[in-house]
mmCIF file of C-alpha atoms in Angstrom:
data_model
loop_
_atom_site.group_PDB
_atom_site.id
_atom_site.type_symbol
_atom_site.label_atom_id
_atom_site.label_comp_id
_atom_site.label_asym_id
_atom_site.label_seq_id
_atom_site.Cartn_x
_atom_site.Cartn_y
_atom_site.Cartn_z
ATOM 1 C CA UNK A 4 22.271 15.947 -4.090
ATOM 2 C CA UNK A 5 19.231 13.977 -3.641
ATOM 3 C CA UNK A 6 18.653 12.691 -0.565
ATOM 4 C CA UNK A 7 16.873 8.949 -0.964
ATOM 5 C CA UNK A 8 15.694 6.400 1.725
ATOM 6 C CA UNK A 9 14.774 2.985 1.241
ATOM 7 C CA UNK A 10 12.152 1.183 2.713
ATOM 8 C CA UNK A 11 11.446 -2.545 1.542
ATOM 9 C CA UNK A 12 11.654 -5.901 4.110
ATOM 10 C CA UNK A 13 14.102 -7.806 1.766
ATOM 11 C CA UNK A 14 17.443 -6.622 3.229
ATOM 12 C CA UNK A 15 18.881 -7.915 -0.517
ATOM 13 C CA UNK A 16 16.725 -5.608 -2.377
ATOM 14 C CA UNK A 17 18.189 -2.962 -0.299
ATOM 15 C CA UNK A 18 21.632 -3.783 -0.675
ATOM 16 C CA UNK A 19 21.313 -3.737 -3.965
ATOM 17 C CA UNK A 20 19.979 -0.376 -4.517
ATOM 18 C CA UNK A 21 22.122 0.970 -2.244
ATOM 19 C CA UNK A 22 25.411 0.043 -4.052
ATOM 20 C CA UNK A 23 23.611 1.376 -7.504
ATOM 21 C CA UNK A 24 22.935 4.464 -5.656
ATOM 22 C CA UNK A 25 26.355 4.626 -4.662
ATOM 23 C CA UNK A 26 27.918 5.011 -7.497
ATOM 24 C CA UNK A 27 25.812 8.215 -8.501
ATOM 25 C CA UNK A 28 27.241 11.195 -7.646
ATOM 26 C CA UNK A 29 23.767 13.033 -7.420
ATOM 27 C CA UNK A 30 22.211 10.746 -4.570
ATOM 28 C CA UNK A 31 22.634 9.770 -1.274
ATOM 29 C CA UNK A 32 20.951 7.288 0.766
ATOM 30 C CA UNK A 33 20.117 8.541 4.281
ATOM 31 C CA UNK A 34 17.999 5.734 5.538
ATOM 32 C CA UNK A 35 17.349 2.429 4.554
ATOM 33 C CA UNK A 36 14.988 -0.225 6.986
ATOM 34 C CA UNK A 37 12.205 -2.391 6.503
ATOM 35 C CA UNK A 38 9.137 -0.360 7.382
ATOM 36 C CA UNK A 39 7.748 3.014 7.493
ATOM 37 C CA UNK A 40 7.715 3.790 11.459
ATOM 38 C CA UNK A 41 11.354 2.257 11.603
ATOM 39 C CA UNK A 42 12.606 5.600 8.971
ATOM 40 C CA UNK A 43 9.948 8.262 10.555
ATOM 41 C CA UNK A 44 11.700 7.356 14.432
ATOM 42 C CA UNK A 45 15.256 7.695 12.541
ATOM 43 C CA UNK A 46 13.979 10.860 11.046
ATOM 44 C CA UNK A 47 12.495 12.380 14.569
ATOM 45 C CA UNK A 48 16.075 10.647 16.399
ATOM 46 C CA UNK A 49 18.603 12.001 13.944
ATOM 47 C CA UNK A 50 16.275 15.047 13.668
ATOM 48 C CA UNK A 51 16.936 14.902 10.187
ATOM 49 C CA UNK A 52 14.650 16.624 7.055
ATOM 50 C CA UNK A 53 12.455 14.097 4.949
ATOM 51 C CA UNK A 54 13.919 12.281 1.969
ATOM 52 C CA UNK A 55 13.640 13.928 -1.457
ATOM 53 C CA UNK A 56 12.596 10.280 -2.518
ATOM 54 C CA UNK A 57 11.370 7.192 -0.414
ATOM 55 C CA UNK A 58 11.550 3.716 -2.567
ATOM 56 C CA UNK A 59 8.836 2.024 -1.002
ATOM 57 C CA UNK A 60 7.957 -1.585 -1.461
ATOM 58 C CA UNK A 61 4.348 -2.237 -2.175
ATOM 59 C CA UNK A 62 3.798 -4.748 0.310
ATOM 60 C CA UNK A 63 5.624 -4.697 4.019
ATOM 61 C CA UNK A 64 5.809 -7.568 6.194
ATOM 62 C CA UNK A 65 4.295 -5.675 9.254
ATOM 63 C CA UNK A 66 1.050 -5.501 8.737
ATOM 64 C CA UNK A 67 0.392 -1.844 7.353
ATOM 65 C CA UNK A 68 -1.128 -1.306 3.950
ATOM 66 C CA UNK A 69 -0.164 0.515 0.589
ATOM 67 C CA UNK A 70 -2.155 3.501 1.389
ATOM 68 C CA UNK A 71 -1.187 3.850 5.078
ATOM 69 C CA UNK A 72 2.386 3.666 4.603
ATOM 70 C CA UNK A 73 2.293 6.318 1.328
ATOM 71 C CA UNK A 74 0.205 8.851 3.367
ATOM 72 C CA UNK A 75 2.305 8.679 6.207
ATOM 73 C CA UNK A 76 5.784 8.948 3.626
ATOM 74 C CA UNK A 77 3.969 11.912 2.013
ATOM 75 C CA UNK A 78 2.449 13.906 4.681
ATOM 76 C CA UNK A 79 6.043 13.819 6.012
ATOM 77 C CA UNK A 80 7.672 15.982 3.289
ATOM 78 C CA UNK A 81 8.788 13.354 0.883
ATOM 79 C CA UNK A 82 7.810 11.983 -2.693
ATOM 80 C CA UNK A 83 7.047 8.242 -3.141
ATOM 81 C CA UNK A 84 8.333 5.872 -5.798
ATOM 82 C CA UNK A 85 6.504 2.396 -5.506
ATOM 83 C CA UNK A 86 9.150 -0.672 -6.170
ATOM 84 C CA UNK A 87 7.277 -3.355 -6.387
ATOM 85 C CA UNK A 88 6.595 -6.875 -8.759
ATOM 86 C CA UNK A 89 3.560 -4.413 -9.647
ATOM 87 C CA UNK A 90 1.001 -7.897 -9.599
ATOM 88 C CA UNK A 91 -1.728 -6.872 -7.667
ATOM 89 C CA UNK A 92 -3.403 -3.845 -9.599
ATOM 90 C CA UNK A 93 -5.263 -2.877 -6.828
ATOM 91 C CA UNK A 94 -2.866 -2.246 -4.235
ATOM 92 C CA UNK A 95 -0.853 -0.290 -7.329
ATOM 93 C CA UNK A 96 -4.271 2.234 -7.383
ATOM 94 C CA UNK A 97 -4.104 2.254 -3.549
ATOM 95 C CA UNK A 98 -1.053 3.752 -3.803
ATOM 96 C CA UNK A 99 -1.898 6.053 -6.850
ATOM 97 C CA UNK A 100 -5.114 7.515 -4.874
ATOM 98 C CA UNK A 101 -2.595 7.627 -1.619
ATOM 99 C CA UNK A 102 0.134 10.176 -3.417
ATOM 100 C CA UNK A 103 2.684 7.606 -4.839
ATOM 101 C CA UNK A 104 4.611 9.780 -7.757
ATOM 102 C CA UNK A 105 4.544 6.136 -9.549
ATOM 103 C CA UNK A 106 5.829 2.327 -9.650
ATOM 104 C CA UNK A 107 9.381 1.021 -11.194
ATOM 105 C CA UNK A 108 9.274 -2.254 -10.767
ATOM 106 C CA UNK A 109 11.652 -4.804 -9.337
ATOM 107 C CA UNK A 110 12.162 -6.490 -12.825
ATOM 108 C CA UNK A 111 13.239 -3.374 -14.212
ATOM 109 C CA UNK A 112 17.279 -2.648 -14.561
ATOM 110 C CA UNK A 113 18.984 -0.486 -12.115
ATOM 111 C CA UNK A 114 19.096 2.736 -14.338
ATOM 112 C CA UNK A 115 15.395 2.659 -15.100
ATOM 113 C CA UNK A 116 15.002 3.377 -10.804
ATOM 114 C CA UNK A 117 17.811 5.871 -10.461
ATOM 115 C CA UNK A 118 16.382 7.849 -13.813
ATOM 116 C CA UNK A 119 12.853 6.939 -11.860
ATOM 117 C CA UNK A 120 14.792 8.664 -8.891
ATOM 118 C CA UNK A 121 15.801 11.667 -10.417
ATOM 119 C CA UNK A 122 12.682 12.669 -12.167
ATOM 120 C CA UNK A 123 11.070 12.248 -8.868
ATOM 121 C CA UNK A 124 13.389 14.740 -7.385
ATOM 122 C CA UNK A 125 12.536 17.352 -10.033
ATOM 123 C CA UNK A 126 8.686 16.711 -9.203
ATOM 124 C CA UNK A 127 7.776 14.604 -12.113
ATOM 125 C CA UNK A 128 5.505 11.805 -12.541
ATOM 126 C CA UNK A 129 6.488 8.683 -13.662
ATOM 127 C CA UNK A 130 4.565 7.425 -16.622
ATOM 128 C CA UNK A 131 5.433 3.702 -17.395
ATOM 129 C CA UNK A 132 3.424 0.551 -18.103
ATOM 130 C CA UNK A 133 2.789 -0.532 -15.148
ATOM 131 C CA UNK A 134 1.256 2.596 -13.790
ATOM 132 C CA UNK A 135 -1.062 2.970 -16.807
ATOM 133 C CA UNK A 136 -2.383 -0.458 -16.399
ATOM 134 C CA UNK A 137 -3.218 0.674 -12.788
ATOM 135 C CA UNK A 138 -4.971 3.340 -13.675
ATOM 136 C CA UNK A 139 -6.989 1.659 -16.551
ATOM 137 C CA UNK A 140 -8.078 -0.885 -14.213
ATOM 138 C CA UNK A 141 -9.300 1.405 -11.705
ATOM 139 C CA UNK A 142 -11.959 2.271 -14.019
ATOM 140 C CA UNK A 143 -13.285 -1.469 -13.483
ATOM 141 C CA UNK A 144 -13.755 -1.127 -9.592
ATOM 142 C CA UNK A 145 -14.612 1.916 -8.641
ATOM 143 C CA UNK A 146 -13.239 2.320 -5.477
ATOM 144 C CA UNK A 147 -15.161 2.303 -1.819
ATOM 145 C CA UNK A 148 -12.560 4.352 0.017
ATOM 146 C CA UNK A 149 -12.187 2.357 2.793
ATOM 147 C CA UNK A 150 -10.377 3.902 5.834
ATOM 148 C CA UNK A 151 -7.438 2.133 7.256
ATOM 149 C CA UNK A 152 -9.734 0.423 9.884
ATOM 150 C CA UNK A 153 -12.582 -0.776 7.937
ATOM 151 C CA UNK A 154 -9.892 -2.388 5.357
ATOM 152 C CA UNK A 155 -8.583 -4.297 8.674
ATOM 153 C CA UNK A 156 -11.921 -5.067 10.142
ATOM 154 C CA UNK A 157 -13.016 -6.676 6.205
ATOM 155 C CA UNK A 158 -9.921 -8.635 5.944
ATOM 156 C CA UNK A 159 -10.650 -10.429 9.335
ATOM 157 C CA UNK A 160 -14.164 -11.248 8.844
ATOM 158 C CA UNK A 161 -13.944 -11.989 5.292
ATOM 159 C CA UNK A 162 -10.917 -14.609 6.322
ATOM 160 C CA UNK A 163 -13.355 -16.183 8.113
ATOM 161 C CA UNK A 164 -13.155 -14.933 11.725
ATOM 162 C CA UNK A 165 -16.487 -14.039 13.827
ATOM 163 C CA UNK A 166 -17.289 -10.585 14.110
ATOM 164 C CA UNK A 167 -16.630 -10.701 18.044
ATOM 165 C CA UNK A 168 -13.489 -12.334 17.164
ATOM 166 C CA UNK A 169 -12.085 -9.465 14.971
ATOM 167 C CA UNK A 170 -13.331 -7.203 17.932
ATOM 168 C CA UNK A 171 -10.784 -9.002 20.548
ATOM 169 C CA UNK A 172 -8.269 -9.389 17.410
ATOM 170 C CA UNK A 173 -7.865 -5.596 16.841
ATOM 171 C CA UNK A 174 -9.025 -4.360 20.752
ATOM 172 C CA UNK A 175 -12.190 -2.801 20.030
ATOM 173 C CA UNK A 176 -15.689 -2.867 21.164
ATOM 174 C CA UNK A 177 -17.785 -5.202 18.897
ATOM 175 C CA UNK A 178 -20.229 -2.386 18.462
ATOM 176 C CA UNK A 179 -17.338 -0.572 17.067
ATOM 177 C CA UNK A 180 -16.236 -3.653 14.687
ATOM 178 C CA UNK A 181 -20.057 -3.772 13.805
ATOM 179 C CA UNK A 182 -20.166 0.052 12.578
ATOM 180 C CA UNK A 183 -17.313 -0.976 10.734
ATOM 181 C CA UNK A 184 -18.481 -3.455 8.541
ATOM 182 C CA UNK A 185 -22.349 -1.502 8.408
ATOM 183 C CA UNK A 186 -20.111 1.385 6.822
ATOM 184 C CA UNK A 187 -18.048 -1.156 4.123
ATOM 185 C CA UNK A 188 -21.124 -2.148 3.315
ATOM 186 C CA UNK A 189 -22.773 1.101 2.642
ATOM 187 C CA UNK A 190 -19.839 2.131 1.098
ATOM 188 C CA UNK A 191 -19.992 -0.383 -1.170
ATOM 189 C CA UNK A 192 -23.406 -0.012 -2.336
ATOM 190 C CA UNK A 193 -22.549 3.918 -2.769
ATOM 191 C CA UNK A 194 -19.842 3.027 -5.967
ATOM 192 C CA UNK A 195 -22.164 0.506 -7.530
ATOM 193 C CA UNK A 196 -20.675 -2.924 -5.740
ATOM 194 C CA UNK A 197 -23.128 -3.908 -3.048
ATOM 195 C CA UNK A 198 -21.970 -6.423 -0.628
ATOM 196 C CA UNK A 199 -24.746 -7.631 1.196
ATOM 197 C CA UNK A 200 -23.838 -10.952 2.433
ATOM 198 C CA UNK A 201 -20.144 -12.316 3.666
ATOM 199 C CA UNK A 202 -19.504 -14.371 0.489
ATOM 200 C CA UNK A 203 -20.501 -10.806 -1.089
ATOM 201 C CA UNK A 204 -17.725 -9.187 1.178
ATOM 202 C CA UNK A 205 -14.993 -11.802 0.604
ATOM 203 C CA UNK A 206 -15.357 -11.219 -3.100
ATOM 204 C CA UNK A 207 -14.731 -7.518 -2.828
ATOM 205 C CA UNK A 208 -11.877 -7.661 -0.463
ATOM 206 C CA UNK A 209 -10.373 -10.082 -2.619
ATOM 207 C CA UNK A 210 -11.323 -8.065 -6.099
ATOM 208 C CA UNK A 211 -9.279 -4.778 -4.265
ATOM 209 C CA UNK A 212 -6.594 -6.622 -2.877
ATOM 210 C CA UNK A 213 -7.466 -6.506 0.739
ATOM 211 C CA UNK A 214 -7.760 -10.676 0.896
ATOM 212 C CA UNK A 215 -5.479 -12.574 -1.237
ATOM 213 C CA UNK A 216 -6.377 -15.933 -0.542
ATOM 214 C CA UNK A 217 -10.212 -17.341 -0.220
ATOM 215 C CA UNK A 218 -10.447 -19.125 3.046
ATOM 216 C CA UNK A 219 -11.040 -23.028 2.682
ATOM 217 C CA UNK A 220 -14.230 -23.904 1.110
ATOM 218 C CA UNK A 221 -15.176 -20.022 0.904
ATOM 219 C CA UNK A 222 -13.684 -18.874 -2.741
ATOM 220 C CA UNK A 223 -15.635 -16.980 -4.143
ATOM 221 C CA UNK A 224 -17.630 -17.869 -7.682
ATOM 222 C CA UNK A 225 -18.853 -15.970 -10.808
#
C-alpha cells in the first residue's frame, strides 16, 4: 500500500485526486491540505511516518517557493511528484535541483498521475515532456542558487519596493537586506548573468521565475 498525501490550495484538485486514488487498491491517501507546514504539523500531531509520495502543486498560495516546499517534503522522508500546469520552466528546474522525482501535469488524465504515483513508490524517475523541456531550458540560465532569503529579498526590490522597505517588509536589519542583494548580485555575475543595476535585477528575477509581472513602467526590454 502506498501511502500518498496531497498538497495543492485548490480544494477541487484535491477532491478529485482523492476519489481517483480511491478506487486503487494499492494507495491510500493519509493527508491532504493546502500547504506544506499544514501536512508536516499533521505528521508531528498524528505522529505518523512520511508519505511514500507527496503530490505537490508547483505554486502555493502562502507565500513559500518551489524549492522550499520540495526540500522540506524531501528531507522529511518522502518522494515528490510536481502537479502542476508545468508553464513557468523555471520554477519546474527549481524543483528538479530541489529533489522533485518529476512533474505530471494537471492536463494530464487521471491514470497518467496514479501510474506517475506508483513508479514513484518503486523509486523511479519520471521521464515525460514536460520534465525534459525543464531540463533543456536550464541549460539557457544557468542558475545563481539563490537561498530562500535572497529569492525573497529580489522579489521585493525588484517589484519596486525601497531597500529599507523590504527590510521592515520581511523584519530584518537593512544591513542584512543590503548583504542580501550584494550576494544576488555576485551570484549572478559568478554563472555568467551580471545584474548590476535594478532594471538588471528585475530582468533576472523575472527570467527565473521569481517576479512574474514587471512593475508599471519597469518591464524589462531586450
Amino acid at each position: 500500500m502506498t501511502k500518498v498525501a496531497l498538497i495543492d490550495d485548490h480544494e477541487s484538485v484535491r477532491l478529485g485526486l482523492e476519489a481517483a486514488l480511491a478506487r486503487t487498491a494499492s494507495t491510500e491517501v493519509v493527508f491532504s491540505g493546502a500547504n506544506v507546514a499544514a501536512y508536516l504539523t499533521w505528521r508531528q500531531a498524528a505522529v505518523a511516518s512520511p508519505a511514500d509520495v507527496v503530490v505537490l502543486d508547483l505554486t502555493l498560495g502562502d507565500g513559500t517557493t518551489v524549492s522550499e516546499n520540495v526540500d522540506r517534503v524531501v528531507r522529511d522522508g518522502s518522494s515528490v511528484i510536481i502537479h502542476s500546469v508545468a508553464d513557468r520552466p523555471a520554477a519546474v528546474r527549481e524543483a528538479l535541483a530541489a529533489g522533485a522525482a518529476g512533474i505530471v501535469s494537471k492536463s494530464s488524465p487521471t491514470h497518467e498521475v496514479l501510474g506517475a504515483i506508483v513508479a514513484v513508490a518503486r523509486g523511479e524517475l519520471i521521464d515525460n515532456v514536460e520534465w525534459a523541456s525543464a531540463v533543456e531550458g536550464d541549460r539557457e540560465f544557468a542558475d545563481a542558487q539563490l537561498s530562500a532569503r535572497e529569492r525573497e529579498v529580489l522579489r521585493l526590490y525588484a517589484a519596486g519596493l525601497p531597500l529599507k522597505a523590504v527590510a521592515e517588509r520581511l523584519g530584518v536589519a537593512y544591513s542584512t537586506a543590503k548583504e542580501n542583494i550584494t550576494r544576488v548580485r555576485v551570484k549572478y555575475v559568478e554563472v555568467g548573468r551580471p545584474a548590476p543595476t535594478k532594471v538588471d535585477l528585475l530582468r533576472r528575477a523575472m527570467e527565473d521565475g521569481i517576479l512574474h509581472d514587471a512593475p508599471d513602467g519597469a518591464a524589462p526590454h531586450g
